[in-house]
XYZ file of C-alpha atoms in Angstrom:
198
model
C 0.000 0.000 0.000
C 1.241 3.450 -0.926
C 0.201 6.601 0.921
C 0.017 9.959 -0.844
C -0.244 13.036 1.353
C -1.515 16.126 -0.433
C -0.203 19.024 1.624
C 0.097 22.777 1.526
C -0.391 24.891 4.621
C -2.029 27.548 2.442
C -5.757 27.267 1.847
C -7.139 27.339 -1.684
C -4.066 25.738 -3.248
C -6.057 22.884 -4.799
C -5.476 20.035 -2.328
C -9.021 18.663 -2.371
C -9.169 19.044 -6.131
C -5.967 17.002 -6.493
C -7.063 14.311 -3.999
C -10.398 13.630 -5.694
C -9.033 13.714 -9.238
C -6.096 11.455 -8.351
C -8.367 9.078 -6.433
C -10.563 8.775 -9.501
C -7.519 8.260 -11.735
C -5.965 5.618 -9.482
C -9.276 3.791 -9.000
C -9.243 2.624 -12.628
C -6.479 0.122 -11.822
C -6.058 0.080 -8.018
C -8.039 -0.240 -4.807
C -8.204 3.324 -3.483
C -9.387 5.025 -0.302
C -9.372 8.663 0.776
C -8.760 10.035 4.266
C -10.069 13.572 4.678
C -8.437 15.396 7.590
C -10.160 18.686 6.787
C -13.048 19.410 9.203
C -15.084 20.732 6.249
C -15.106 17.187 4.746
C -14.781 18.543 1.217
C -13.184 15.418 -0.261
C -15.714 13.105 1.400
C -18.630 15.293 0.316
C -17.403 15.517 -3.276
C -16.833 11.756 -3.558
C -20.278 11.036 -2.122
C -22.067 13.655 -4.261
C -20.391 12.398 -7.415
C -21.161 8.764 -6.573
C -17.577 7.711 -7.249
C -17.801 4.558 -5.140
C -14.422 5.275 -3.544
C -14.231 4.650 0.219
C -13.752 8.046 1.867
C -13.487 8.731 5.582
C -13.573 12.038 7.429
C -10.756 11.593 9.944
C -10.523 13.815 13.032
C -6.798 14.105 13.560
C -7.264 15.846 16.900
C -9.226 12.881 18.287
C -7.554 9.925 16.566
C -4.097 8.531 15.903
C -3.360 8.835 12.178
C -0.155 6.793 12.342
C -1.889 3.889 14.104
C -4.779 3.994 11.643
C -2.523 3.970 8.574
C -0.426 1.171 10.105
C -3.624 -0.851 10.546
C -4.619 -0.187 6.915
C -1.191 -1.368 5.757
C -1.538 -4.588 7.765
C -5.056 -5.301 6.525
C -3.929 -4.766 2.906
C -7.421 -3.927 1.660
C -6.161 -0.959 -0.364
C -3.325 -0.291 -2.785
C -3.519 3.500 -2.524
C -4.469 5.891 0.275
C -4.802 9.589 -0.547
C -4.865 12.035 2.354
C -6.463 15.473 2.060
C -5.155 17.970 4.615
C -6.720 21.128 6.064
C -5.460 24.657 5.502
C -3.443 26.453 8.175
C -2.802 23.313 10.212
C 0.910 22.565 10.462
C 0.365 19.675 12.874
C -1.987 17.898 10.463
C 0.474 18.486 7.618
C 3.373 17.037 9.602
C 1.380 14.035 10.834
C 0.331 13.353 7.241
C 3.909 13.584 6.021
C 5.027 11.158 8.733
C 2.786 8.405 7.302
C 3.149 9.233 3.586
C 5.358 7.668 0.954
C 4.815 10.572 -1.432
C 3.974 14.192 -0.652
C 2.269 16.211 -3.351
C 2.229 19.992 -2.933
C -0.255 21.820 -5.183
C 0.813 25.431 -5.746
C -1.300 27.951 -7.596
C 0.298 30.373 -10.020
C 0.950 33.724 -8.335
C 2.738 35.261 -5.372
C -0.121 34.631 -2.930
C 0.511 30.884 -3.255
C 4.310 30.900 -3.353
C 4.479 33.276 -0.391
C 3.482 30.469 2.008
C 5.414 27.721 0.271
C 8.338 28.027 2.696
C 6.202 26.835 5.612
C 5.187 23.681 3.755
C 8.777 23.160 2.584
C 10.024 23.238 6.179
C 7.373 20.707 7.245
C 8.416 18.316 4.463
C 12.130 18.660 5.181
C 11.485 18.085 8.869
C 9.592 14.889 8.032
C 12.340 13.791 5.626
C 14.920 14.037 8.416
C 12.986 11.300 10.212
C 11.775 9.523 7.070
C 14.431 9.899 4.337
C 12.427 7.747 1.894
C 9.625 10.358 1.746
C 9.471 11.818 -1.775
C 7.977 15.249 -2.441
C 6.730 16.805 -5.670
C 5.292 20.213 -6.500
C 2.263 20.449 -8.778
C 1.650 23.762 -10.523
C -2.056 24.516 -10.436
C -4.123 27.126 -12.314
C -1.396 27.291 -14.951
C -1.210 28.481 -18.562
C -3.096 31.721 -18.240
C -0.195 34.057 -17.388
C 3.107 32.653 -18.734
C 5.336 35.176 -16.940
C 3.656 34.525 -13.586
C 3.832 30.791 -14.196
C 7.587 31.038 -14.831
C 8.002 33.036 -11.614
C 5.965 30.464 -9.685
C 8.054 27.600 -11.055
C 11.267 29.457 -10.163
C 10.048 29.973 -6.578
C 8.933 26.334 -6.332
C 12.317 25.103 -7.568
C 14.026 26.899 -4.687
C 12.563 24.258 -2.346
C 14.739 21.614 -3.970
C 11.682 19.403 -4.618
C 10.994 18.330 -8.206
C 8.394 20.452 -9.981
C 6.191 18.177 -12.065
C 6.121 18.702 -15.819
C 2.386 17.948 -15.727
C 0.409 21.116 -15.004
C -3.219 21.728 -14.123
C -4.547 24.573 -16.260
C -7.041 27.195 -15.234
C -10.065 25.871 -17.084
C -13.790 26.005 -16.540
C -14.090 22.215 -16.348
C -11.827 22.194 -13.292
C -13.342 25.244 -11.637
C -16.836 23.739 -11.880
C -15.797 20.174 -11.016
C -16.663 20.075 -7.301
C -19.309 17.470 -6.575
C -19.157 16.028 -10.087
C -17.357 13.062 -11.614
C -13.842 14.275 -12.478
C -13.299 14.373 -16.243
C -10.075 16.347 -16.734
C -7.267 14.444 -18.380
C -4.352 16.320 -16.811
C -4.357 14.346 -13.569
C -3.593 11.171 -15.517
C -0.264 12.752 -16.409
C 0.283 13.804 -12.798
C -0.411 10.243 -11.596
C 2.069 8.759 -14.075
C 4.771 11.269 -13.198
C 4.617 10.830 -9.427
C 4.702 7.045 -9.836
C 7.651 6.740 -12.218
């Protein structure tokens, strides 16, 4: 079983969007479950509304032990993939997620408002990697291809973290903006899934 933590301390970066789209993508060939650590339950609600048939659990990280739960899931071997959606502005939840993840995916929107908080997430990942050197991290550029100069600046800032910036990009398109609660149809996350699993 492989655990993918989708983390960014900043809100509105596209974490839930990435979790649901990647869960849908992975579910074509693997047994997938989603853990939603966000109190708003956005991933769980979306999956249920869209009728995706993917097991999704709202997990209260303040009340329960995430590490013990993920360890139990690994032992039971019912799933091949676990995707974890994390809340905004919660460094503890981000770090706990990173401590159980095999791969960290950091969605970053194009623009200075998103890259301005990237350092906080970077520090959380590097702290986790000190204890778990096998943890891999990737940056996913979100809301791309509408302002090339700003996208280049965002990529340059993201590269300063030392984490690979994925070649796959999620464009700013109406189909993604209006996707919440519907069956994901965008093709770009297929490329993201392939790239993070090379």
